[in-house]
Amino acid sequence: MNQYKKISLKPKKDESLKRFHPWVFSGAIASLPDNIEEGDVVEVYAHDNTFLGVGHYQIGTIAVRILSFQEREIDASFFEERLREAYQMRDSIGLVRPDNNTYRLVHGEGDMLAGLIIDIYGGLAVVQAHSIGMHVSRHLIAAALKVVLDNSIQHVYYKSEGTLPFKAPINPEDSFLLGGESDLAKVAIENNLNFKIDWEKGQKTGFFIDQRENRSLLEAYSKNRSVLNMFCYTGGFSAYAMRGGAKEVVGVDSSAKAVMIADENIKLNFGDDERYSSSSDDAFKFLKEMPNDAYDLIVLDPPAFAKHRGAVRNALQGYKKLNLAAFEKVSKGGIIFTFSCSQVISREQFRLAVFSAAAISGRKVKILHQLSQPADHPINIYHPEGEYLKGLVLQVS
Ligand code: SAH
């Protein structure tokens, strides 16, 4: 058995861990061992010396991310066990199919692997560390992926330059941990639609996998509608709208590079289809300048307006302004799919911002669906912070 360093908590600071919340805040710690290093595996004990959990230590507000509430080693077999559990869940609910080779295999705390994200694109796994402990473990994780996913994974790309604390004494260079040959297909298949993925330079791991189910719902709403896909990124919602029989699809994003990839993705699936067009433009400007009644289905999927608690007020104003612009322009009887992926904004707060926008517009608005993140982005019930994506489907008369 490995002798891990021990951290003791101050009196009464053990309650949240006893309820299986996987974070130890720095203020809860009584004392740190002298020789502790960021990324170390540590054992956490209550003031009365009761064992609470084992996890990764790093400097910061969240000092320890718990990986197990049982005493155990954090070794190759630990990662294999957790990855196997994660894979079996996805496989058992039908997410792993030849016509859907794109899914999130590991969603941090939701899969009891705090600090780790793994997205699968066919034979490629993109691994993203959000904690130094996971950075230190990256080779163990790549090896475990190979064991658990057997021959279905040939390439493992590590993409953590943008997700690790820049002050940490590490050098997380983005690079392949396994494979990486030039034959690697840069196309992901989601519900039988093909998407080019730029995992090296793209946002997140290259694609917004979390909108898969919401895109399917949009497909069902698209027939004979004029669809405006605002914040289209690489064209996820646009492709589903095209397949759903939309009369017209317009994708808008401020990133010219994203719009270019979106255009390629539409071409990849539908060839030169005259129903589709795109524009590289600012959302607020586009919505302000477009005529009334031009669209009867508008998707609003902006980036997180609030990345921390201090930004919540301004973000709520941003959601209100954005939704108001859409309420003012959408045609009578039209549909709006509106989202927020800001983790610090609650479902209620988001709904209230949309409500305020509706009230100012004076239009009648019905909530048809309340949307969330899909099952491959699970929320650990003891870690409600894992819930981040919320959406509303509205009918506006
Ligand atoms: N709906 C997309 C994901 C959207 S991510 C999908 O399903 O894949 C958010 C996008 O908003 C990014 O592509 C970013 O370039 C774009 N964006 C950010 N600010 C913007 C603005 N002011 N106007 C238009 N697009 C913006």
mmCIF file with all atom_site columns, C-alpha atoms in Angstrom, residues 244-357:
data_model
loop_
_atom_site.group_PDB
_atom_site.id
_atom_site.type_symbol
_atom_site.label_atom_id
_atom_site.label_alt_id
_atom_site.label_comp_id
_atom_site.label_asym_id
_atom_site.label_entity_id
_atom_site.label_seq_id
_atom_site.pdbx_PDB_ins_code
_atom_site.Cartn_x
_atom_site.Cartn_y
_atom_site.Cartn_z
_atom_site.occupancy
_atom_site.B_iso_or_equiv
_atom_site.pdbx_formal_charge
_atom_site.auth_seq_id
_atom_site.auth_comp_id
_atom_site.auth_asym_id
_atom_site.auth_atom_id
_atom_site.pdbx_PDB_model_num
ATOM 1   C CA . GLY A 1 244 ? -35.103 18.333 -40.295 1.00 0.00 ? 244 GLY A CA 1
ATOM 2   C CA . GLY A 1 245 ? -36.349 19.965 -43.487 1.00 0.00 ? 245 GLY A CA 1
ATOM 3   C CA . ALA A 1 246 ? -35.907 23.647 -42.692 1.00 0.00 ? 246 ALA A CA 1
ATOM 4   C CA . LYS A 1 247 ? -36.888 26.049 -45.461 1.00 0.00 ? 247 LYS A CA 1
ATOM 5   C CA . GLU A 1 248 ? -33.811 28.134 -44.762 1.00 0.00 ? 248 GLU A CA 1
ATOM 6   C CA . VAL A 1 249 ? -30.898 27.973 -42.293 1.00 0.00 ? 249 VAL A CA 1
ATOM 7   C CA . VAL A 1 250 ? -28.658 30.931 -41.429 1.00 0.00 ? 250 VAL A CA 1
ATOM 8   C CA . GLY A 1 251 ? -25.666 30.379 -39.145 1.00 0.00 ? 251 GLY A CA 1
ATOM 9   C CA . VAL A 1 252 ? -24.110 33.382 -37.393 1.00 0.00 ? 252 VAL A CA 1
ATOM 10  C CA . ASP A 1 253 ? -20.968 33.515 -35.269 1.00 0.00 ? 253 ASP A CA 1
ATOM 11  C CA . SER A 1 254 ? -18.458 36.268 -34.528 1.00 0.00 ? 254 SER A CA 1
ATOM 12  C CA . SER A 1 255 ? -15.584 33.870 -35.235 1.00 0.00 ? 255 SER A CA 1
ATOM 13  C CA . ALA A 1 256 ? -14.858 33.759 -38.981 1.00 0.00 ? 256 ALA A CA 1
ATOM 14  C CA . LYS A 1 257 ? -12.888 30.542 -38.478 1.00 0.00 ? 257 LYS A CA 1
ATOM 15  C CA . ALA A 1 258 ? -15.874 28.848 -36.794 1.00 0.00 ? 258 ALA A CA 1
ATOM 16  C CA . VAL A 1 259 ? -18.206 29.974 -39.579 1.00 0.00 ? 259 VAL A CA 1
ATOM 17  C CA . MET A 1 260 ? -15.779 28.568 -42.158 1.00 0.00 ? 260 MET A CA 1
ATOM 18  C CA . ILE A 1 261 ? -15.805 25.163 -40.441 1.00 0.00 ? 261 ILE A CA 1
ATOM 19  C CA . ALA A 1 262 ? -19.611 25.351 -40.111 1.00 0.00 ? 262 ALA A CA 1
ATOM 20  C CA . ASP A 1 263 ? -19.868 25.958 -43.878 1.00 0.00 ? 263 ASP A CA 1
ATOM 21  C CA . GLU A 1 264 ? -17.596 22.969 -44.539 1.00 0.00 ? 264 GLU A CA 1
ATOM 22  C CA . ASN A 1 265 ? -19.711 20.819 -42.238 1.00 0.00 ? 265 ASN A CA 1
ATOM 23  C CA . ILE A 1 266 ? -22.911 21.698 -44.066 1.00 0.00 ? 266 ILE A CA 1
ATOM 24  C CA . LYS A 1 267 ? -21.213 20.916 -47.361 1.00 0.00 ? 267 LYS A CA 1
ATOM 25  C CA . LEU A 1 268 ? -19.924 17.619 -45.982 1.00 0.00 ? 268 LEU A CA 1
ATOM 26  C CA . ASN A 1 269 ? -23.463 16.485 -45.142 1.00 0.00 ? 269 ASN A CA 1
ATOM 27  C CA . PHE A 1 270 ? -25.658 18.251 -47.698 1.00 0.00 ? 270 PHE A CA 1
ATOM 28  C CA . GLY A 1 271 ? -23.390 19.351 -50.560 1.00 0.00 ? 271 GLY A CA 1
ATOM 29  C CA . ASP A 1 272 ? -24.155 22.768 -52.054 1.00 0.00 ? 272 ASP A CA 1
ATOM 30  C CA . ASP A 1 273 ? -27.596 23.240 -50.603 1.00 0.00 ? 273 ASP A CA 1
ATOM 31  C CA . GLU A 1 274 ? -29.163 26.595 -51.364 1.00 0.00 ? 274 GLU A CA 1
ATOM 32  C CA . ARG A 1 275 ? -31.182 26.592 -48.176 1.00 0.00 ? 275 ARG A CA 1
ATOM 33  C CA . TYR A 1 276 ? -28.007 27.330 -46.183 1.00 0.00 ? 276 TYR A CA 1
ATOM 34  C CA . SER A 1 277 ? -26.085 30.554 -45.692 1.00 0.00 ? 277 SER A CA 1
ATOM 35  C CA . SER A 1 278 ? -23.889 32.026 -42.975 1.00 0.00 ? 278 SER A CA 1
ATOM 36  C CA . SER A 1 279 ? -22.482 35.256 -41.677 1.00 0.00 ? 279 SER A CA 1
ATOM 37  C CA . SER A 1 280 ? -19.546 36.124 -39.494 1.00 0.00 ? 280 SER A CA 1
ATOM 38  C CA . ASP A 1 281 ? -21.074 38.815 -37.341 1.00 0.00 ? 281 ASP A CA 1
ATOM 39  C CA . ASP A 1 282 ? -21.752 39.984 -33.808 1.00 0.00 ? 282 ASP A CA 1
ATOM 40  C CA . ALA A 1 283 ? -24.984 38.507 -32.452 1.00 0.00 ? 283 ALA A CA 1
ATOM 41  C CA . PHE A 1 284 ? -26.365 41.724 -30.986 1.00 0.00 ? 284 PHE A CA 1
ATOM 42  C CA . LYS A 1 285 ? -25.610 43.661 -34.167 1.00 0.00 ? 285 LYS A CA 1
ATOM 43  C CA . PHE A 1 286 ? -27.148 40.991 -36.400 1.00 0.00 ? 286 PHE A CA 1
ATOM 44  C CA . LEU A 1 287 ? -30.319 40.735 -34.305 1.00 0.00 ? 287 LEU A CA 1
ATOM 45  C CA . LYS A 1 288 ? -30.673 44.526 -34.219 1.00 0.00 ? 288 LYS A CA 1
ATOM 46  C CA . GLU A 1 289 ? -30.265 44.934 -37.953 1.00 0.00 ? 289 GLU A CA 1
ATOM 47  C CA . MET A 1 290 ? -32.358 42.006 -39.178 1.00 0.00 ? 290 MET A CA 1
ATOM 48  C CA . PRO A 1 291 ? -35.970 42.704 -40.207 1.00 0.00 ? 291 PRO A CA 1
ATOM 49  C CA . ASN A 1 292 ? -38.983 41.605 -38.147 1.00 0.00 ? 292 ASN A CA 1
ATOM 50  C CA . ASP A 1 293 ? -40.484 38.211 -38.947 1.00 0.00 ? 293 ASP A CA 1
ATOM 51  C CA . ALA A 1 294 ? -37.462 37.038 -40.968 1.00 0.00 ? 294 ALA A CA 1
ATOM 52  C CA . TYR A 1 295 ? -37.146 33.862 -38.865 1.00 0.00 ? 295 TYR A CA 1
ATOM 53  C CA . ASP A 1 296 ? -39.630 31.573 -37.206 1.00 0.00 ? 296 ASP A CA 1
ATOM 54  C CA . LEU A 1 297 ? -37.067 29.502 -35.312 1.00 0.00 ? 297 LEU A CA 1
ATOM 55  C CA . ILE A 1 298 ? -34.159 31.168 -33.509 1.00 0.00 ? 298 ILE A CA 1
ATOM 56  C CA . VAL A 1 299 ? -31.408 29.351 -31.589 1.00 0.00 ? 299 VAL A CA 1
ATOM 57  C CA . LEU A 1 300 ? -29.523 31.377 -28.980 1.00 0.00 ? 300 LEU A CA 1
ATOM 58  C CA . ASP A 1 301 ? -26.564 29.410 -27.633 1.00 0.00 ? 301 ASP A CA 1
ATOM 59  C CA . PRO A 1 302 ? -24.080 32.038 -26.432 1.00 0.00 ? 302 PRO A CA 1
ATOM 60  C CA . PRO A 1 303 ? -20.776 31.391 -24.641 1.00 0.00 ? 303 PRO A CA 1
ATOM 61  C CA . ALA A 1 304 ? -20.912 31.494 -20.828 1.00 0.00 ? 304 ALA A CA 1
ATOM 62  C CA . PHE A 1 305 ? -21.668 35.127 -20.004 1.00 0.00 ? 305 PHE A CA 1
ATOM 63  C CA . ALA A 1 306 ? -20.540 34.564 -16.386 1.00 0.00 ? 306 ALA A CA 1
ATOM 64  C CA . LYS A 1 307 ? -17.409 32.554 -15.630 1.00 0.00 ? 307 LYS A CA 1
ATOM 65  C CA . HIS A 1 308 ? -17.371 33.440 -11.909 1.00 0.00 ? 308 HIS A CA 1
ATOM 66  C CA . ARG A 1 309 ? -19.801 34.657 -9.234  1.00 0.00 ? 309 ARG A CA 1
ATOM 67  C CA . GLY A 1 310 ? -18.724 38.285 -9.529  1.00 0.00 ? 310 GLY A CA 1
ATOM 68  C CA . ALA A 1 311 ? -19.982 38.369 -13.115 1.00 0.00 ? 311 ALA A CA 1
ATOM 69  C CA . VAL A 1 312 ? -23.511 37.079 -12.455 1.00 0.00 ? 312 VAL A CA 1
ATOM 70  C CA . ARG A 1 313 ? -25.330 40.432 -12.452 1.00 0.00 ? 313 ARG A CA 1
ATOM 71  C CA . ASN A 1 314 ? -23.885 41.575 -15.752 1.00 0.00 ? 314 ASN A CA 1
ATOM 72  C CA . ALA A 1 315 ? -24.421 38.154 -17.279 1.00 0.00 ? 315 ALA A CA 1
ATOM 73  C CA . LEU A 1 316 ? -28.113 38.195 -16.350 1.00 0.00 ? 316 LEU A CA 1
ATOM 74  C CA . GLN A 1 317 ? -28.414 41.576 -18.060 1.00 0.00 ? 317 GLN A CA 1
ATOM 75  C CA . GLY A 1 318 ? -26.694 40.054 -21.095 1.00 0.00 ? 318 GLY A CA 1
ATOM 76  C CA . TYR A 1 319 ? -29.149 37.129 -21.270 1.00 0.00 ? 319 TYR A CA 1
ATOM 77  C CA . LYS A 1 320 ? -32.048 39.552 -20.876 1.00 0.00 ? 320 LYS A CA 1
ATOM 78  C CA . LYS A 1 321 ? -30.807 41.802 -23.672 1.00 0.00 ? 321 LYS A CA 1
ATOM 79  C CA . LEU A 1 322 ? -30.102 38.903 -26.017 1.00 0.00 ? 322 LEU A CA 1
ATOM 80  C CA . ASN A 1 323 ? -33.464 37.236 -25.490 1.00 0.00 ? 323 ASN A CA 1
ATOM 81  C CA . LEU A 1 324 ? -35.287 40.562 -25.775 1.00 0.00 ? 324 LEU A CA 1
ATOM 82  C CA . ALA A 1 325 ? -33.696 41.106 -29.195 1.00 0.00 ? 325 ALA A CA 1
ATOM 83  C CA . ALA A 1 326 ? -34.996 37.719 -30.317 1.00 0.00 ? 326 ALA A CA 1
ATOM 84  C CA . PHE A 1 327 ? -38.486 38.242 -28.832 1.00 0.00 ? 327 PHE A CA 1
ATOM 85  C CA . GLU A 1 328 ? -38.745 41.530 -30.719 1.00 0.00 ? 328 GLU A CA 1
ATOM 86  C CA . LYS A 1 329 ? -37.941 39.953 -34.077 1.00 0.00 ? 329 LYS A CA 1
ATOM 87  C CA . VAL A 1 330 ? -39.194 36.359 -34.148 1.00 0.00 ? 330 VAL A CA 1
ATOM 88  C CA . SER A 1 331 ? -42.268 35.834 -36.309 1.00 0.00 ? 331 SER A CA 1
ATOM 89  C CA . LYS A 1 332 ? -45.732 35.266 -34.824 1.00 0.00 ? 332 LYS A CA 1
ATOM 90  C CA . GLY A 1 333 ? -46.044 31.700 -33.584 1.00 0.00 ? 333 GLY A CA 1
ATOM 91  C CA . GLY A 1 334 ? -42.270 31.359 -33.829 1.00 0.00 ? 334 GLY A CA 1
ATOM 92  C CA . ILE A 1 335 ? -40.007 29.208 -31.682 1.00 0.00 ? 335 ILE A CA 1
ATOM 93  C CA . ILE A 1 336 ? -36.918 30.167 -29.689 1.00 0.00 ? 336 ILE A CA 1
ATOM 94  C CA . PHE A 1 337 ? -34.370 27.683 -28.354 1.00 0.00 ? 337 PHE A CA 1
ATOM 95  C CA . THR A 1 338 ? -32.482 29.685 -25.719 1.00 0.00 ? 338 THR A CA 1
ATOM 96  C CA . PHE A 1 339 ? -29.555 28.460 -23.601 1.00 0.00 ? 339 PHE A CA 1
ATOM 97  C CA . SER A 1 340 ? -27.145 29.364 -20.849 1.00 0.00 ? 340 SER A CA 1
ATOM 98  C CA . CYS A 1 341 ? -24.019 27.331 -20.137 1.00 0.00 ? 341 CYS A CA 1
ATOM 99  C CA . SER A 1 342 ? -22.851 29.547 -17.248 1.00 0.00 ? 342 SER A CA 1
ATOM 100 C CA . GLN A 1 343 ? -22.366 27.216 -14.296 1.00 0.00 ? 343 GLN A CA 1
ATOM 101 C CA . VAL A 1 344 ? -22.733 30.066 -11.767 1.00 0.00 ? 344 VAL A CA 1
ATOM 102 C CA . ILE A 1 345 ? -26.168 31.023 -13.100 1.00 0.00 ? 345 ILE A CA 1
ATOM 103 C CA . SER A 1 346 ? -28.974 28.849 -11.814 1.00 0.00 ? 346 SER A CA 1
ATOM 104 C CA . ARG A 1 347 ? -31.876 27.544 -13.841 1.00 0.00 ? 347 ARG A CA 1
ATOM 105 C CA . GLU A 1 348 ? -34.196 29.892 -11.920 1.00 0.00 ? 348 GLU A CA 1
ATOM 106 C CA . GLN A 1 349 ? -32.011 32.937 -12.521 1.00 0.00 ? 349 GLN A CA 1
ATOM 107 C CA . PHE A 1 350 ? -31.825 32.175 -16.230 1.00 0.00 ? 350 PHE A CA 1
ATOM 108 C CA . ARG A 1 351 ? -35.556 31.680 -16.485 1.00 0.00 ? 351 ARG A CA 1
ATOM 109 C CA . LEU A 1 352 ? -36.107 34.970 -14.670 1.00 0.00 ? 352 LEU A CA 1
ATOM 110 C CA . ALA A 1 353 ? -33.833 36.786 -17.152 1.00 0.00 ? 353 ALA A CA 1
ATOM 111 C CA . VAL A 1 354 ? -35.823 35.302 -20.049 1.00 0.00 ? 354 VAL A CA 1
ATOM 112 C CA . PHE A 1 355 ? -39.075 36.177 -18.262 1.00 0.00 ? 355 PHE A CA 1
ATOM 113 C CA . SER A 1 356 ? -37.942 39.811 -17.903 1.00 0.00 ? 356 SER A CA 1
ATOM 114 C CA . ALA A 1 357 ? -37.121 39.955 -21.611 1.00 0.00 ? 357 ALA A CA 1
#
